[in-house]
XYZ file of C-alpha atoms in Angstrom:
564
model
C 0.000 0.000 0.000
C 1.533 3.350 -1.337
C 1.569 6.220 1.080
C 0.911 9.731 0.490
C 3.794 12.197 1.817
C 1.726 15.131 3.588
C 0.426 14.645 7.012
C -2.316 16.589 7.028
C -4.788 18.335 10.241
C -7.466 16.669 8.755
C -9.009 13.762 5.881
C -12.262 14.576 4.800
C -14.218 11.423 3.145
C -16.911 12.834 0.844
C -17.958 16.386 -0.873
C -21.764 16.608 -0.516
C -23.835 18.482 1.834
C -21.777 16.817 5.024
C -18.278 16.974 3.403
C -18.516 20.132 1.468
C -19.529 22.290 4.647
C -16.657 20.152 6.794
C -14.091 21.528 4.022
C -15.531 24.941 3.817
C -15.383 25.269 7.303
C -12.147 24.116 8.067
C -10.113 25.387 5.289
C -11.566 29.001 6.352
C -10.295 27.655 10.155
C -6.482 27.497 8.319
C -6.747 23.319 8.810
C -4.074 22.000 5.766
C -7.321 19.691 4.479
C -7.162 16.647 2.139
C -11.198 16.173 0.264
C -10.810 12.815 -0.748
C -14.120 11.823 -3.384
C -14.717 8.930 -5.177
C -16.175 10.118 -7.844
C -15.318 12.712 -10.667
C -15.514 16.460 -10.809
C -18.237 17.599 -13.033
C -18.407 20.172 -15.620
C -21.923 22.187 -15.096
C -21.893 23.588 -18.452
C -21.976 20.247 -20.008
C -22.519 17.054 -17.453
C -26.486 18.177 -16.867
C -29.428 17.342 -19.088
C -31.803 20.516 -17.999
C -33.396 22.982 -20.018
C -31.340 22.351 -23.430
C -32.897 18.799 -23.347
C -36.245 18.682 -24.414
C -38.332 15.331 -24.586
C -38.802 15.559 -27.595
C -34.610 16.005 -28.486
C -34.749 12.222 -26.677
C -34.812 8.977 -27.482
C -38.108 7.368 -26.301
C -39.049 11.076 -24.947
C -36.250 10.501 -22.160
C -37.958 7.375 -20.147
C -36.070 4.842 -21.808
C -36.787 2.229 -24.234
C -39.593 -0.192 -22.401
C -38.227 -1.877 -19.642
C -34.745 -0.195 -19.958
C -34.998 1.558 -16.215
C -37.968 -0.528 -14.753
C -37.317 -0.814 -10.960
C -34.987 1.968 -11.016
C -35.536 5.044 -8.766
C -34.276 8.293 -9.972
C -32.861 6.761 -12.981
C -33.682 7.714 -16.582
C -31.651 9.009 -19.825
C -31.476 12.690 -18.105
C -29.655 11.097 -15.011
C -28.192 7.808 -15.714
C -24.408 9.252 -16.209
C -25.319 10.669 -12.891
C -26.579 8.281 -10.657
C -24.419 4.669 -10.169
C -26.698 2.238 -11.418
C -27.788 -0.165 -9.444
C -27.657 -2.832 -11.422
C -24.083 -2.262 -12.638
C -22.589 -1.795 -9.041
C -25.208 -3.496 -6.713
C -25.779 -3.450 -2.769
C -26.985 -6.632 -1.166
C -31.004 -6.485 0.186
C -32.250 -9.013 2.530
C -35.441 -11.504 2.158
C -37.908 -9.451 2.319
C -36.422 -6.378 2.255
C -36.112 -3.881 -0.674
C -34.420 -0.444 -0.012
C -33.971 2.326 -2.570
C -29.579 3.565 -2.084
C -29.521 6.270 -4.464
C -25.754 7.095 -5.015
C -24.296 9.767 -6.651
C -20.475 9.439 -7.083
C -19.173 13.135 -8.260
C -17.736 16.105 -6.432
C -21.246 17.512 -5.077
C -22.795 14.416 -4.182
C -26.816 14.220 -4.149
C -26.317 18.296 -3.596
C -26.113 17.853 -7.614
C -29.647 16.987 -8.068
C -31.776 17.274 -4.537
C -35.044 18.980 -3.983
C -33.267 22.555 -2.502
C -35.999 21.929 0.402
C -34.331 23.489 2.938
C -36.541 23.265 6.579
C -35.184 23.288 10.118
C -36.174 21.109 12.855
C -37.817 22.358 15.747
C -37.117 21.805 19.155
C -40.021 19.604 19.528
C -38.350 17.101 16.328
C -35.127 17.366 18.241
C -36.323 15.764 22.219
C -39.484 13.546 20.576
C -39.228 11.340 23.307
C -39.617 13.823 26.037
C -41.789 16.606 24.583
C -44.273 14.455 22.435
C -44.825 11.027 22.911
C -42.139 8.678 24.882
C -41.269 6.824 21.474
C -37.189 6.986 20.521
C -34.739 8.726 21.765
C -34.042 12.855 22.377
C -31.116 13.997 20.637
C -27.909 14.995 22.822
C -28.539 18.508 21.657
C -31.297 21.117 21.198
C -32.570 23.415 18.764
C -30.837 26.003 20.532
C -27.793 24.622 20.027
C -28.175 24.495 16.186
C -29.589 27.620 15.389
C -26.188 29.651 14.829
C -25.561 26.949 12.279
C -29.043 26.865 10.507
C -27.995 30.685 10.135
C -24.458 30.455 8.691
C -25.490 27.514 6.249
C -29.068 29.158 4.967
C -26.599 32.122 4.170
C -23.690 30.016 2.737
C -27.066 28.018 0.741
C -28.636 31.155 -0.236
C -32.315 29.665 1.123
C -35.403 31.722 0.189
C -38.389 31.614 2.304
C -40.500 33.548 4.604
C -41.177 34.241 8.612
C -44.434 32.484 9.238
C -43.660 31.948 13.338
C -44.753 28.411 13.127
C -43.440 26.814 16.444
C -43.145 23.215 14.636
C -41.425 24.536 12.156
C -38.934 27.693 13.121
C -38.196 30.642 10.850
C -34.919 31.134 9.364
C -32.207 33.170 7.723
C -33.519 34.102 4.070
C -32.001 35.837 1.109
C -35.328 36.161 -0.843
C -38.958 35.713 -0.297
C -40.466 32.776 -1.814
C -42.056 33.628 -5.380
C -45.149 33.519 -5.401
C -47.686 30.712 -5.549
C -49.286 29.317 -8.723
C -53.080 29.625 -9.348
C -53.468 26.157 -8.128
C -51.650 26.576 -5.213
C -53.079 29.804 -4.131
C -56.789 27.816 -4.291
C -54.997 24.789 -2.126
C -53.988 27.590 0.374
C -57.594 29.003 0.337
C -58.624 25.612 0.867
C -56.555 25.254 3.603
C -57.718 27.825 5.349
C -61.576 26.728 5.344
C -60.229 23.690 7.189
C -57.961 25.359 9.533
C -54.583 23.990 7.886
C -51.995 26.301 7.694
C -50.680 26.244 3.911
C -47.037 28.547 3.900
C -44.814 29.295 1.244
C -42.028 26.700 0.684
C -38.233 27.441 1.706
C -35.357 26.188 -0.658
C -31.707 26.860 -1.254
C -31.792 28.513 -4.566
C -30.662 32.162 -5.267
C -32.695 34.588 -7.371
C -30.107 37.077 -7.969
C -26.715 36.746 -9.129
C -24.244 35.581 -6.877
C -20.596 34.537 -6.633
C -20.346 32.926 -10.529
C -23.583 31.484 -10.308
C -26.422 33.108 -11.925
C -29.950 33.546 -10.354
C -32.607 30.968 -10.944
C -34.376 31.178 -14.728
C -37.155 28.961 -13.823
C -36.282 26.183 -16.202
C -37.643 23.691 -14.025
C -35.399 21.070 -14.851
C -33.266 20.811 -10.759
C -33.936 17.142 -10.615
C -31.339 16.963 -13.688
C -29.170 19.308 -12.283
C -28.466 22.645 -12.711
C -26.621 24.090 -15.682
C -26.527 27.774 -14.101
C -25.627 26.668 -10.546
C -28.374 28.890 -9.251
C -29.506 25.855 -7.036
C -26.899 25.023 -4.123
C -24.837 22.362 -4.466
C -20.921 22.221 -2.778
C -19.604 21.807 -6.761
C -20.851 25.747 -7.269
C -21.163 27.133 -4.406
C -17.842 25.829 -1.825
C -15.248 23.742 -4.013
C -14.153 26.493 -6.680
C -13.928 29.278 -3.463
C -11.521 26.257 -2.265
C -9.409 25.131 -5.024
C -6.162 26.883 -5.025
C -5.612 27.559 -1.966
C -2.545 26.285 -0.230
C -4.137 24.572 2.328
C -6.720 22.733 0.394
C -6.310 19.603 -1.570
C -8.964 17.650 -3.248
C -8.196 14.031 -4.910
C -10.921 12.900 -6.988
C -11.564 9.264 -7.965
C -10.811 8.180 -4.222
C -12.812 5.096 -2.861
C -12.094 5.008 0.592
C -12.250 1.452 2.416
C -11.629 1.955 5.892
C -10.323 4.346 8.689
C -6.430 3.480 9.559
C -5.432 2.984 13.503
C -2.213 3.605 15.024
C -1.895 0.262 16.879
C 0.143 2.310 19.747
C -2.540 4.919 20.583
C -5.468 3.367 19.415
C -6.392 6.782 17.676
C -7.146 6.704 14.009
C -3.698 7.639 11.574
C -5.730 8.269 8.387
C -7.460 6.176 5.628
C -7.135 3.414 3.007
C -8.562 4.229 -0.476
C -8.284 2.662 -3.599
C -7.806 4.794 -6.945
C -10.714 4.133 -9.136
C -8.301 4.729 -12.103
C -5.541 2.730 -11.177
C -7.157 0.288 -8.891
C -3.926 0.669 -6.722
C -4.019 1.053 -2.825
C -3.250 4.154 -0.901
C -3.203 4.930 2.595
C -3.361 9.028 3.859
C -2.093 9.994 7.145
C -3.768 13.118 9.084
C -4.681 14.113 12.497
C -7.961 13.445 12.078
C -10.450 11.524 10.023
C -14.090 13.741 9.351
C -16.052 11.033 7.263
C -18.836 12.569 5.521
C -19.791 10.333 2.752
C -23.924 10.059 2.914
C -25.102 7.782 6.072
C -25.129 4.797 4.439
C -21.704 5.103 2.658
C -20.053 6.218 6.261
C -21.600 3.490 7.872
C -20.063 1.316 5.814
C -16.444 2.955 6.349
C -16.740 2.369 9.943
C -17.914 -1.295 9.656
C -15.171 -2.012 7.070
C -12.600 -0.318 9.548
C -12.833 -3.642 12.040
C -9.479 -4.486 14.150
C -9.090 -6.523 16.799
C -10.150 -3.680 19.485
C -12.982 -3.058 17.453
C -14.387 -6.285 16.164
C -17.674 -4.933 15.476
C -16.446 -1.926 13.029
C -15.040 1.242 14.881
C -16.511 2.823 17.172
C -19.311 -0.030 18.257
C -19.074 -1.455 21.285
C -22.391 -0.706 21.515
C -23.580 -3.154 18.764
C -25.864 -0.248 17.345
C -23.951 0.585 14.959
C -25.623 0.247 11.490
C -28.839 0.250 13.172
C -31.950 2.436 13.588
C -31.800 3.286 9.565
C -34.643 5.889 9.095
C -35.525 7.451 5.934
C -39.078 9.686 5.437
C -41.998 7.308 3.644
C -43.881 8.878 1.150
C -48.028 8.850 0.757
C -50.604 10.766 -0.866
C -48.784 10.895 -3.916
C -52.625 12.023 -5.926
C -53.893 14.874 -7.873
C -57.095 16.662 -8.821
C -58.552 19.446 -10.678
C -60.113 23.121 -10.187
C -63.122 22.849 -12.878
C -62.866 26.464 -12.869
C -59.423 26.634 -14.378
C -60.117 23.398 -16.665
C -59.516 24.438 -20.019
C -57.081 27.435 -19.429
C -53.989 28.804 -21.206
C -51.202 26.137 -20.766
C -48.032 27.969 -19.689
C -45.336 26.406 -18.259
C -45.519 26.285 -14.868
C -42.439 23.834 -13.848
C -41.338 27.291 -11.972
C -38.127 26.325 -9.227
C -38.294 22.259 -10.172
C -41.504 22.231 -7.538
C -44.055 23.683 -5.652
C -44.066 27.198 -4.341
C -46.240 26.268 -1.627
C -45.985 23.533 2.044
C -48.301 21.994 4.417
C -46.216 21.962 7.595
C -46.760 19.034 9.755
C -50.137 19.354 11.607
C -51.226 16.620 13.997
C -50.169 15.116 17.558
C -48.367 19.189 18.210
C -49.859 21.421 20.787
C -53.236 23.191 19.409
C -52.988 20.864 15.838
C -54.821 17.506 15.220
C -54.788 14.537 17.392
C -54.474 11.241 14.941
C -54.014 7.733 15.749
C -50.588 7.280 14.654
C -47.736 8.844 16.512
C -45.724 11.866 14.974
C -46.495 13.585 11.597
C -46.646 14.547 7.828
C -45.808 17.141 5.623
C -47.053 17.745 2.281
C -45.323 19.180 -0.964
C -47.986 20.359 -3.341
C -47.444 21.571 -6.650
C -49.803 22.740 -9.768
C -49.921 24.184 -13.177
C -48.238 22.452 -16.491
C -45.433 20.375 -16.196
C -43.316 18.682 -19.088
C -44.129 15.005 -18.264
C -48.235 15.113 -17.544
C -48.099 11.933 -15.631
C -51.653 11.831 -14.466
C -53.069 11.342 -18.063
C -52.378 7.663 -17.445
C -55.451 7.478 -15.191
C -57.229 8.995 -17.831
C -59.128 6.664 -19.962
C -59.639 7.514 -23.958
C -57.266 7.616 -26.873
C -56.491 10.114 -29.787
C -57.821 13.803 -30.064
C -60.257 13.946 -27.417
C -58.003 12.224 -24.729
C -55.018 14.553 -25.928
C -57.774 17.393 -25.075
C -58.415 16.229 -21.324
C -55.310 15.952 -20.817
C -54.677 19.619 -22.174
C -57.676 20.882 -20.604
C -56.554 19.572 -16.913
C -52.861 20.561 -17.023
C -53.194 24.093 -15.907
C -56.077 23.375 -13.798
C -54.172 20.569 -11.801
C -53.150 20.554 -8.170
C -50.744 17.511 -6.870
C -50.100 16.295 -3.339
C -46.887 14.646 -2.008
C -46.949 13.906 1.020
C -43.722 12.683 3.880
C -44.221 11.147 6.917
C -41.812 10.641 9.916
C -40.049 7.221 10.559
C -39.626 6.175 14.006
C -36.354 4.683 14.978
C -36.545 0.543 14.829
C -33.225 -1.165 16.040
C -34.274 -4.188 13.250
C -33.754 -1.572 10.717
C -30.234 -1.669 9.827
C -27.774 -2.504 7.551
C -24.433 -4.423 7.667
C -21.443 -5.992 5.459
C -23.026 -7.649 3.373
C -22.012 -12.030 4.957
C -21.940 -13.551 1.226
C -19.039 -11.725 0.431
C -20.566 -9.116 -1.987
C -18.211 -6.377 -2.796
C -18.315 -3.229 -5.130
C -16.586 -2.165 -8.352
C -13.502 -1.382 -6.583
C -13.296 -4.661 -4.357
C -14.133 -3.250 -1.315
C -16.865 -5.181 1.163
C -20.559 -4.145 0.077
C -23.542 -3.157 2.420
C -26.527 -5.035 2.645
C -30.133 -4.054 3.978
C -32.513 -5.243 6.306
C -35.298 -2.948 6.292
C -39.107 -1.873 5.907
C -41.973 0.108 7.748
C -43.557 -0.728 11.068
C -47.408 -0.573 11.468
C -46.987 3.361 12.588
C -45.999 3.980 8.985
C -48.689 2.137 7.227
C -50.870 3.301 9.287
C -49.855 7.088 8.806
C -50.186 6.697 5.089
C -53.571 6.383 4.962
C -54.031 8.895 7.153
C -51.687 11.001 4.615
C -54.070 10.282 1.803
C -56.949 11.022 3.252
C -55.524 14.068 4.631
C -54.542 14.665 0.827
C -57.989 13.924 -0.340
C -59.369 16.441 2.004
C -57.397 19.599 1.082
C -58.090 19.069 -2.507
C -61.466 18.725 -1.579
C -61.349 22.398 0.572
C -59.682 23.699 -2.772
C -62.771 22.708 -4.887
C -60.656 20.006 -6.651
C -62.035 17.278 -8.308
C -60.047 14.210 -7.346
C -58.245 12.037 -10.619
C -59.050 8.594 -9.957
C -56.542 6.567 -8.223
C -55.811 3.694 -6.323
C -53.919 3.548 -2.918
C -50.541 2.193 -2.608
C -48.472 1.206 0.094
C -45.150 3.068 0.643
C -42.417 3.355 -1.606
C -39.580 1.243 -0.163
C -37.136 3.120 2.542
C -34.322 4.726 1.136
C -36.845 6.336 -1.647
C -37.031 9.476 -0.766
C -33.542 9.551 -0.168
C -33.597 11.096 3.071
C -31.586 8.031 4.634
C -29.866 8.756 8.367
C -29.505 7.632 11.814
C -26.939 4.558 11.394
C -24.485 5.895 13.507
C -26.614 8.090 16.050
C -25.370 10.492 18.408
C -25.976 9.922 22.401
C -24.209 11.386 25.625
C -24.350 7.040 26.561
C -21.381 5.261 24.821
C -23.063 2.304 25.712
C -26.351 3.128 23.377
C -24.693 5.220 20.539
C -21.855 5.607 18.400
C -20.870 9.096 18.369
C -20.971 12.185 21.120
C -23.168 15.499 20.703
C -20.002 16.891 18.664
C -20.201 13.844 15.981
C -17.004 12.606 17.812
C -16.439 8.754 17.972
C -17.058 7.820 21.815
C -14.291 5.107 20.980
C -11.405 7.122 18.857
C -11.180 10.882 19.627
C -10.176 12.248 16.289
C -12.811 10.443 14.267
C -16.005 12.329 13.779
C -18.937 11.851 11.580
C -20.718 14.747 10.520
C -23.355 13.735 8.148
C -26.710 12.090 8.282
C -25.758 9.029 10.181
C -25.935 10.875 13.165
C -29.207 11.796 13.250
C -31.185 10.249 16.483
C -35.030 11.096 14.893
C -36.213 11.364 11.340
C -39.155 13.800 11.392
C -40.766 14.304 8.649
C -38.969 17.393 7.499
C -36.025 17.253 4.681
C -33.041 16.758 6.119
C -30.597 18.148 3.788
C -30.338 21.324 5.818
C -29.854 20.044 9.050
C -26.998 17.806 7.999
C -25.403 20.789 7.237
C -26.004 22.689 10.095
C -25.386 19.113 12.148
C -21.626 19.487 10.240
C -21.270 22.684 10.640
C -20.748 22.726 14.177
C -19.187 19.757 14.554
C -16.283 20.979 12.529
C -15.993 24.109 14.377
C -16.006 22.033 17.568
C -13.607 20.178 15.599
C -11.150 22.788 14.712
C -11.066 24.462 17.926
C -9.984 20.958 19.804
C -7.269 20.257 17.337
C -5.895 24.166 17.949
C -5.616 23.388 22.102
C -4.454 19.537 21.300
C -7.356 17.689 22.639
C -7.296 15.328 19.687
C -3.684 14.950 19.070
């Protein structure tokens, strides 16, 4: 195994949301850093498939020859040179068990191509077991204790929203108001209102006016392909080129790291193994210490690959929970319906920011909301107006001219629901190295899943579509037929955390209210494995605040030698 000559203060393992802010952060700090990232680093002008790339300019309109990306989530000719396929480079899935790992391997991670839904948690997400209903666990740390760092990363972000002073769902630092809602989402919000939901407008991280080489959002519509203009935030526009060049900053693409490196004298971690996805050869890169930032489910399986004979179990889990208590949001009340008083309107195109201009913050089991019979909560995501793939004409019936003209005639007129609902945390939810031996592209040890939804879940997502059915209903919507589904399998909506939870009790987590490894001091995590809850907000925004401060927490204990 080749080793590389610089020591540095610190190894960062991935470049997304986690990664990306650890760099930022410390670089600025004066840490000598080393980004190490599997994957490439993109071109924006050319990698991304958005508004240049019509259906039309596709073969087979974009969805694929038939049966060419059946069971694939996420993946279509827009996005497969984004995503890794999971076919070509598979994860292992237990009987029973199917679970959605949507993996990204580029400088940017999933910050290429995510929603921009940028929410905090509230105190009342952050100590569910105490302050709602005695299921779970309370996070080590509060609201309080995040809310410098919601601030520094909405700014970094560039988040637009508004101050509604919702206690479930606190106000933040925006650049912009949210523009304003389309004529189907204005009647949802009206609709809302005769029921006594509060409808607000949504908050995401993408800037309307020009701002440091990226240019404000043109409303192409296109974010799930990427963006082109970098006017959404990802860490490729909006961190790594403020970071290249500098003399303290090194980033090594094409980097697959395999495990975390321990000195055998101190027990404290001496740097990482990676392979070179070029060259297939081994490497092994010394610093002080090891941030891992990778996406939950990719750290995870660092630290269960990083096994020695003082930590048989993978680092850092003595506690056996490592792995375990995999949460991701469920999705339900995925349905649409009509305003008859729009039917028939102008078609414009209404794809807007790549979504809705409008939420439905979570509104049962909180103080003063709804009392349901299934613990925790739901948000929805509604959206309206034209879009460039009218999926609900498939539960029209008809054929030729006069189905063409329903489906015409109900595009601007349409209002669509999606709803997320909180996971609790299940200790048979996990994953682990996969036993048959099951190993990636680059010959390193593969994960493999054991996971689904408790009775809680199912039982929320009928309550979601009902919910769903009734505030289309208030809006004077006529409902599309459908049929109800069960939940999309976890790891869909790609909101995937909790593996390697944070707890002030080394004996029931795996990492300490900084994201520090209760077993080796200059390890920390900072991403979504951490998380103790899953409510049923986006997370992306807290996993940034979440690194944010560990990093500064971080920085300061290297500085007075607490980690060395």
């Amino acid at each position: 195994m080749a080793q590389l000559k610089t020591l540095y203060d610190a190894i960062i393992v991935g470049s997304g949301a986690a990664g990306g802010i650890a760099a930022h952060v410390l670089v600025n700090k004066g840490l000598n850093v080393l980004l190490l990232e599997i994957g490439p680093k993109w071109d924006r002008d050319t990698i991304f498939h958005t508004e240049h790339s019509q259906p039309y300019d596709m073969p087979f309109r974009g969805l694929g020859k038939p049966g060419q990306y059946d069971g694939l989530w996420k993946v279509s000719a827009y996005t497969e040179h984004l995503y890794v396929h999971p076919f070509k480079d598979p994860y292992g899935r237990a009987p029973g068990t199917d679970f959605h790992w949507t993996r990204i391997h580029a400088v940017g991670g999933r910050t290429n191509t995510w929603a921009r839904v940028s929410l905090r948690m509230s105190e009342w997400d952050m100590k569910p077991k105490s302050l709602q209903d005695g299921a779970g666990e309370d996070w080590p740390i509060s609201y309080e204790d995040l809310t410098p760092y919601y601030d520094k990363a909405e700014d970094l972000m560039g988040v637009f929203g508004t101050r509604e002073g919702l206690a479930v769902m606190p106000d933040g630092n925006y650049h912009a108001p949210t523009p304003p809602p389309r004529c189907g989402e204005a009647q949802l919000v009206r609709g809302g209102k005769k029921i006594g939901i509060p409808i607000i407008p949504i908050r995401k991280a993408i800037i309307l006016k020009n701002r440091d080489n990226r240019a404000a959002c043109h409303y192409c519509g296109n974010c799930d392909y990427g963006c082109s203009t970098g006017s959404r935030f990802s860490t490729l526009d909006a961190i790594i080129p403020k970071l290249i060049g500098r003399k303290n900053f090194t980033l090594r693409t094409g980097a697959a790291v395999h495990r975390v490196l321990l000195d055998s004298k101190t027990g404290k971690a001496r740097g990482v193994e990676f392979v070179d996805t070029k060259n297939r050869l081994t490497y092994e890169a010394r610093a002080k210490v090891v941030v891992i930032g990778a996406g939950a489910m990719a750290s995870t399986r660092i630290l269960l690959n990083s096994k020695t004979r003082h930590h048989e179990r993978g680092l850092s889990n003595s506690s056996g929970v490592l792995g375990h208590y995999l949460m991701d949001n469920f999705k339900a009340g995925m349905i649409s319906g009509y305003v008859p008083a729009m039917k028939g309107s102008e078609v414009l195109s209404d794809d807007g920011t790549g979504g809705g201009h409008i939420y439905v913050p979570r509104h049962t089991n909180i103080p003063g909301g709804r009392k349901v019979s299934a613990l925790r909560g739901w948000q929805f995501q509604p959206n309206s107006g034209s879009g460039i793939f009218p999926g609900y004409a498939k539960r029209f019936a008809g054929f030729g001219a006069d189905f063409k003209k329903t489906v015409r005639d109900v595009a601007p007129a349409r209002i669509s629901m999606a709803g997320f609902g909180e996971c609790l945390p299940y200790f048979d939810n996990y994953c682990e190295i996969d036993p048959s031996g099951l190993k990636d592209r680059y010959g390193i040890p593969q994960l493999r899943f054991h996971a689904k939804w408790g009775d809680n879940e199912l039982k929320m997502a009928q309550l979601i579509y009902d919910n769903a059915e009734e505030l289309l209903r208030a809006a004077g919507a006529e409902i599309i037929p459908y049929t109800r589904t069960l939940p999309p399998p976890p790891g869909d909506a790609t909101h995937e955390v909790g593996t390697a939870r944070m707890g002030d009790d080394p004996k029931t987590s795996v990492l300490n209210k900084f994201n520090q490894a209760h077993e080796v001091k200059n390890v920390f995590v900072v991403d979504g494995a951490s998380f103790v809850s899953c409510p049923e907000k986006n997370c992306t925004l807290s996993i940034a605040a979440v690194s944010w401060r560990a990093s500064e927490y971080l920085a300061e204990e290297l500085k007075r030698g607490n980690l060395d």
